[in-house]
Every structure is written in structure tokens, then in C-alpha cells.
């Protein structure tokens, strides 16, 4: 398996797509129910294959990620050859990007002295989608890129 198996909730969300996937494998509902009981290893492999197909599709379409923690914002633009990272750090101990009022304070005055910006880029050391997947597994979330674009314009 290239990525990880989708969660039960994700499978429930993708119920229709999974049914279509099974149909392409020429497996109907009755056969699937039988397979889960009589051949659980094969059923598990079908779940793994479907999970990889879904992850591959999602990751290929991903252009931006963000990870917001108490004192840091990490923003990523995932190009075809490299990943660009913008990090915002707050030096004020009582501040938290996770609190709405603090985040709004930052958003209204991002150039205040307590905020430091760092920008870097690096070529992928692994396959692009694997690196994006690893960032997601570490807590990053897929985003529209709106925050990345705003921060990029501030520091350019």
C-alpha cells in the first residue's frame, strides 16, 4: 500500500465511488458481502487499492497546504517540481494562532513586531504526492491557498 487506508468515515463518504470501483472489478454487493466473510484478506486488499486510488487523485489535485499551531503558521505551495514554504512565527508567549481573536489580530496587522516571516523552497526528495501525504499525516490540511497568497504578497 502506497499511502494509508481510508478511515471508516471516509469510506462512508465515498460509498458511491467505492461501489463503482467494485463494479469495475466486477464485484457486486452480494459478492462483496461474501468476500468480507470468506476472503477477508482479499477484501482488505480491495479496500487498500481503492484507498490508494483516492489518495492519488486527491494529492495530485492538491496545490496548497497549511498547518496552524499555537505559535506558528506553516503554509505550503506544492508545485510540480518543488514545494514553497512560508512560515510565520509569533514571539509573544501569550499569543495563539489557534485563538480567533489572536488570529484576527495577526490578520489585521501581520507586520507587527511580534511576527517573523520565513520563506524557503526545496525540490522534492521523494515523489511529490508522497511528500504531500507525509505533510498531511503530520497535521497539515489541504487549503485553497488564500492565506499563502496573502502572506506571499506581504513578504515579497
C-alpha positions as a printed Julia matrix, in Angstrom:
156×3 Matrix{Float64}:
   0.0     0.0     0.0
   1.4     3.36   -1.02
  -0.48    5.61    1.42
  -2.83    4.5     4.19
  -6.26    3.0     4.18
  -9.09    5.49    4.32
 -10.91    5.77    7.64
 -14.34    4.25    8.16
 -15.83    7.76    7.93
 -14.03    8.42    4.64
 -15.29    5.12    3.21
 -18.83    6.06    4.24
 -18.46    9.43    2.5
 -17.19    7.68   -0.63
 -19.77    4.89   -0.59
 -20.95    5.55   -4.17
 -17.4     5.79   -5.53
 -16.44    2.57   -3.76
 -19.46    0.8    -5.25
 -18.39    1.99   -8.71
 -14.84    0.84   -8.0
 -16.09   -2.62   -7.05
 -18.23   -2.69  -10.2
 -15.11   -2.04  -12.31
 -13.6    -5.05  -10.55
 -16.77   -6.99  -11.49
 -17.74   -7.4    -7.83
 -21.39   -6.87   -6.96
 -22.86   -6.22   -3.5
 -23.58   -9.89   -2.8
 -20.05  -10.93   -3.81
 -18.57   -8.12   -1.7
 -20.51   -9.19    1.42
 -19.43  -12.79    0.82
 -15.81  -11.76    0.23
 -15.67   -9.84    3.53
 -16.65  -13.01    5.39
 -14.95  -15.78    3.39
 -11.91  -13.98    1.99
 -11.14  -11.08    4.35
  -7.56  -10.7     3.06
  -8.82  -10.12   -0.49
 -11.5    -7.71    0.77
  -8.81   -5.84    2.71
  -6.67   -5.63   -0.43
  -9.61   -4.15   -2.36
 -10.0    -1.52    0.37
  -6.29   -0.75    0.16
  -6.32   -0.43   -3.63
  -9.33    1.88   -3.52
  -7.69    3.96   -0.77
  -4.55    4.41   -2.87
  -6.63    5.43   -5.91
  -8.5     8.04   -3.85
  -5.35    9.38   -2.18
  -3.51    9.59   -5.51
  -6.36   11.6    -7.03
  -6.64   13.96   -4.05
  -2.89   14.51   -3.74
  -2.44   15.14   -7.45
  -5.04   17.92   -7.24
  -3.53   19.44   -4.08
  -1.74   22.74   -4.63
  -1.75   24.25   -1.14
  -1.45   23.02    2.43
  -1.5    24.81    5.73
  -0.68   23.85    9.28
  -1.6    26.26   12.05
  -0.38   25.71   15.6
  -0.21   27.88   18.68
   2.86   29.95   17.71
   3.41   29.02   14.06
   1.66   29.1    10.72
   3.19   26.89    8.04
   1.91   27.44    4.52
   2.92   25.32    1.55
   2.55   25.76   -2.17
   3.03   22.39   -3.85
   4.28   22.9    -7.39
   5.21   20.11   -9.76
   8.97   20.27   -9.07
   9.28   21.98   -5.69
   7.45   22.94   -2.55
   7.5    26.53   -1.31
   7.06   27.11    2.41
   6.13   30.29    4.21
   6.36   30.15    7.99
   5.01   32.79   10.32
   6.24   32.73   13.9
   4.89   34.71   16.82
   7.33   35.58   19.59
   4.64   36.72   22.04
   4.18   33.95   24.65
   0.54   34.77   25.41
  -0.43   34.71   21.71
  -2.02   31.73   19.95
  -2.85   31.47   16.25
  -5.46   28.9    17.35
  -7.5    31.56   19.16
  -9.85   33.53   16.89
  -9.13   36.88   18.49
  -5.35   36.38   18.21
  -5.58   35.11   14.64
  -7.74   38.11   13.69
  -5.23   40.42   15.39
  -2.5    38.87   13.25
  -4.6    39.06   10.11
  -5.38   42.76   10.72
  -1.74   43.66   11.48
   0.56   40.94   10.09
   3.58   43.23   10.02
   3.58   43.84   13.78
   6.94   43.31   15.5
   5.97   40.05   17.19
   5.6    38.26   13.84
   8.55   36.89   11.9
   8.28   35.52    8.37
  10.46   32.9     6.73
  10.24   31.71    3.15
  12.05   28.79    1.55
  11.67   26.33   -1.26
  13.02   22.86   -1.87
  12.88   20.3    -4.59
  11.03   17.12   -3.69
  13.34   14.45   -2.33
  10.67   11.8    -2.92
   7.71   11.54   -5.22
   5.63   14.76   -4.98
   2.44   13.1    -3.76
   4.28   11.11   -1.08
   5.77   14.28    0.38
   2.38   15.99    0.37
   0.85   12.93    2.02
   3.53   12.99    4.74
   2.73   16.64    5.48
  -0.97   15.77    5.77
  -0.15   12.9     8.1
   1.81   15.38   10.27
  -1.25   17.59   10.58
  -1.27   19.83    7.51
  -4.61   20.4     5.82
  -5.41   20.96    2.18
  -6.31   24.59    1.59
  -7.4    26.97   -1.15
  -4.11   28.87   -0.96
  -5.75   32.12    0.02
  -3.62   32.56    3.16
  -0.46   31.51    1.3
  -1.12   34.11   -1.41
  -1.76   36.86    1.15
   1.43   36.06    3.1
   3.46   35.8    -0.09
   2.34   39.26   -1.17
   3.28   40.65    2.26
   6.83   39.35    2.2
   7.6    39.89   -1.48
